[in-house]
C-alpha positions as a Markdown table, in Angstrom:
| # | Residue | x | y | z |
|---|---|---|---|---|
| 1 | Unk | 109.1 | 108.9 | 85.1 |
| 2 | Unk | 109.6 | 105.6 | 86.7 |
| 3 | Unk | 113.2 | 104.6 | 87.8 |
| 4 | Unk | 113.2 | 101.1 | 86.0 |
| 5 | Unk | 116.7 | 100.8 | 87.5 |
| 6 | Unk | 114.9 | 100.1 | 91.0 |
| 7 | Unk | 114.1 | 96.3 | 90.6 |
| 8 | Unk | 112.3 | 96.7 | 93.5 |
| 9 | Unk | 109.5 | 98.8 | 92.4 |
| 10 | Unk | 108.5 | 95.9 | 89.9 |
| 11 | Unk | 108.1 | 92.6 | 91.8 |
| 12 | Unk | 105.5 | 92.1 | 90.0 |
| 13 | Unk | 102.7 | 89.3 | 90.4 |
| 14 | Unk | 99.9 | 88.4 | 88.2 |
| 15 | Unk | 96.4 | 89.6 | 88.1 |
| 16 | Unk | 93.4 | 89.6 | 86.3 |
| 17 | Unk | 93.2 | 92.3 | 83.7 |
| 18 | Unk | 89.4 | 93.9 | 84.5 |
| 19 | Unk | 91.8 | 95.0 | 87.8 |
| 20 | Unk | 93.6 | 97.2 | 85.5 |
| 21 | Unk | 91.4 | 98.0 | 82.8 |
| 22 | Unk | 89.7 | 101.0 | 84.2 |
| 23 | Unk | 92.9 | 103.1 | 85.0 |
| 24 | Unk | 94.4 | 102.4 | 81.6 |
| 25 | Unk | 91.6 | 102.2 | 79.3 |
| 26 | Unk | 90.9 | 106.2 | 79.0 |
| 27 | Unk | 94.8 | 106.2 | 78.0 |
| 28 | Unk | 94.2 | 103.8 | 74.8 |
| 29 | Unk | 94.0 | 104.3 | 71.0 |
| 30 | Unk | 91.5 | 103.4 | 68.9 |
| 31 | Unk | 92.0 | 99.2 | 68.5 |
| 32 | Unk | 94.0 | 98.7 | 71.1 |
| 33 | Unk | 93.4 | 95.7 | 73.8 |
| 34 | Unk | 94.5 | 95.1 | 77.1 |
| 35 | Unk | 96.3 | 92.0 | 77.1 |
| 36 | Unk | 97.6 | 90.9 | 80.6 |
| 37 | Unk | 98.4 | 93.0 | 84.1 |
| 38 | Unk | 100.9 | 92.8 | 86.7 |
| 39 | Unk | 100.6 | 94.4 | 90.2 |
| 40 | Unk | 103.5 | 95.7 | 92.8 |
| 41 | Unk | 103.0 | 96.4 | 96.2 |
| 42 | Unk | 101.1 | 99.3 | 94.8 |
| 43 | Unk | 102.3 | 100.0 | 91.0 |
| 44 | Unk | 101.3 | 97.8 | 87.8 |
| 45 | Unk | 102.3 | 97.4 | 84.4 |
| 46 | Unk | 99.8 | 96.3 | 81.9 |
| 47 | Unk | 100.6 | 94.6 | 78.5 |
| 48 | Unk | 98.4 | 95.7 | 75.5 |
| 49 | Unk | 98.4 | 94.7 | 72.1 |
| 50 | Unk | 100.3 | 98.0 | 71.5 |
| 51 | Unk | 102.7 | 98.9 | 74.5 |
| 52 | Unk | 103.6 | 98.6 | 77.7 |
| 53 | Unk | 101.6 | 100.6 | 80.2 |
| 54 | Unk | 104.1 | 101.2 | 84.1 |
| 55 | Unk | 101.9 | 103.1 | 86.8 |
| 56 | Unk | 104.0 | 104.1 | 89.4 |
| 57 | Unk | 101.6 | 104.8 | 92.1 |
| 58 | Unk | 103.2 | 108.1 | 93.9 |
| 59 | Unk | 102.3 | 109.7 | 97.5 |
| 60 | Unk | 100.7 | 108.9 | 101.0 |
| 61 | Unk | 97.1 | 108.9 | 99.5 |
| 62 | Unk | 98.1 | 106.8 | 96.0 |
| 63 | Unk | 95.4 | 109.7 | 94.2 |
| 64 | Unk | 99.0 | 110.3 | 92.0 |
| 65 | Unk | 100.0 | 108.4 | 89.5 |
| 66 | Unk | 102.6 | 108.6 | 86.7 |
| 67 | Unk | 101.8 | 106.3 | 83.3 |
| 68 | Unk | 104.8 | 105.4 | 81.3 |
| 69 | Unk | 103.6 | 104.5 | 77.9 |
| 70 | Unk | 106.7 | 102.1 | 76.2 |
| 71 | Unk | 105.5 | 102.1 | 72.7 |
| 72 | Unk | 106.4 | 98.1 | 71.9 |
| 73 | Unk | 107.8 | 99.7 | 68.3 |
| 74 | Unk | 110.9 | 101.2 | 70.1 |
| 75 | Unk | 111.9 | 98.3 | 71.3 |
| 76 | Unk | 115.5 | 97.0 | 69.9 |
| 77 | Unk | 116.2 | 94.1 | 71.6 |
| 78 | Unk | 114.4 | 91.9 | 74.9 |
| 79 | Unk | 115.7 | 89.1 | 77.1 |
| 80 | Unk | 113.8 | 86.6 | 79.3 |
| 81 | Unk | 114.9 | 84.7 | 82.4 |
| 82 | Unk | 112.4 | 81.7 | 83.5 |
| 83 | Unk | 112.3 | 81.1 | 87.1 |
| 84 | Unk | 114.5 | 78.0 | 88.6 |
| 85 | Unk | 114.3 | 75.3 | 91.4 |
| 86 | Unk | 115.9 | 78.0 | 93.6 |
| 87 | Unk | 115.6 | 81.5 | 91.9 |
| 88 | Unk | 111.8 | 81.9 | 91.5 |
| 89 | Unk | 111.4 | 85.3 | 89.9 |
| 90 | Unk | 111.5 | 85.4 | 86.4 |
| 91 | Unk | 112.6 | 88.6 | 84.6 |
| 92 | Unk | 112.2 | 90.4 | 81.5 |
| 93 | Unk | 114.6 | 93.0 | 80.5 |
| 94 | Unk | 113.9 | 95.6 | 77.5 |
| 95 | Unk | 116.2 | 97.8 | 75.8 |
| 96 | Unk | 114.1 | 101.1 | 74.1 |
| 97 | Unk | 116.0 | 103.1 | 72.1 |
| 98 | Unk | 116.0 | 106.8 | 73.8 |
| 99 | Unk | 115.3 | 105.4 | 77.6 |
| 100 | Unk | 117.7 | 102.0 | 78.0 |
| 101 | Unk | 117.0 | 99.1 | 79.6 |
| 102 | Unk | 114.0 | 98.2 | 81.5 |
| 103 | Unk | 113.9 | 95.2 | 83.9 |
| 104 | Unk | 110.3 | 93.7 | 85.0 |
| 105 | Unk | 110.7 | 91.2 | 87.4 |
| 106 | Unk | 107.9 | 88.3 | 88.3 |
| 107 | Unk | 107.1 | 86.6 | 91.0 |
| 108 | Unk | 105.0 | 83.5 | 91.1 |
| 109 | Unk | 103.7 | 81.6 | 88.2 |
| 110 | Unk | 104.5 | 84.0 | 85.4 |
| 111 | Unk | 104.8 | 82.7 | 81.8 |
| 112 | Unk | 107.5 | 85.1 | 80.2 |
| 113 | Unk | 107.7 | 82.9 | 77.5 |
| 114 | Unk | 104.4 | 84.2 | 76.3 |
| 115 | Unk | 105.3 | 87.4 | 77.4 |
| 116 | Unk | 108.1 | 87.0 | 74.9 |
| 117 | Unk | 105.8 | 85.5 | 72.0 |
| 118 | Unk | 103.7 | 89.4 | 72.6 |
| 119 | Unk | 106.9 | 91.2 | 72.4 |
| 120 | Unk | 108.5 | 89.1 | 69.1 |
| 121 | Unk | 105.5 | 89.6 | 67.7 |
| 122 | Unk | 105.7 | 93.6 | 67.5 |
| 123 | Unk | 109.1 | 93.8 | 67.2 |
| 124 | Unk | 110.6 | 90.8 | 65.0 |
């Protein structure tokens, strides 16, 4: 499993979903949609309209990889952090009952507030 603790593992930019799709699309259920993506250095989460998706991308030849599925209804609370004039990354932090908190950070243009809207709307 991935250490969420490590912030570092999740500097996470944007990028187009169809980058994504055909690494987590054998993993989905029937109706489910790929949303938005977010790439590392070499892992990537992907938002869907069901869950969170983290591939940590393991090894010297990236063949293996470990998919986290964080199903969106065991989430019990979530907190985001826009970027400022002189902090840049925004963050979104996740507490799942069973596993704790997880903490995505973003770099760039990133709007968490409409990652916020995706989350409210599964959990709320």
């Amino acid at each position: 499993m991935i250490d969420f603790n490590n912030g570092s593992l999740f500097k996470l930019s944007p990028c187009h979903p169809g980058d994504v799709a055909g690494e987590v699309a054998p993993l989905f259920v029937p109706e489910e949609n790929l949303l938005a993506a977010f790439k590392g250095v070499r892992d990537f989460v992907a938002f869907t309209n069901k869950r969170l998706i983290a591939v940590n991308i393991q090894g010297m030849t990236g063949r293996k990889r470990d998919f986290t599925s964080l199903p969106y209804s065991k989430i019990q609370a979530f907190s985001v952090e826009t970027a400022g004039t002189f902090d840049l990354d925004a963050e979104l932090d996740l507490w799942f009952s069973g596993l704790g908190k997880v903490r995505l950070e973003f770099k760039g243009q990133v709007d968490v507030r409409w990652l916020s809207q995706l989350i409210a709307s599964h959990v709320l």
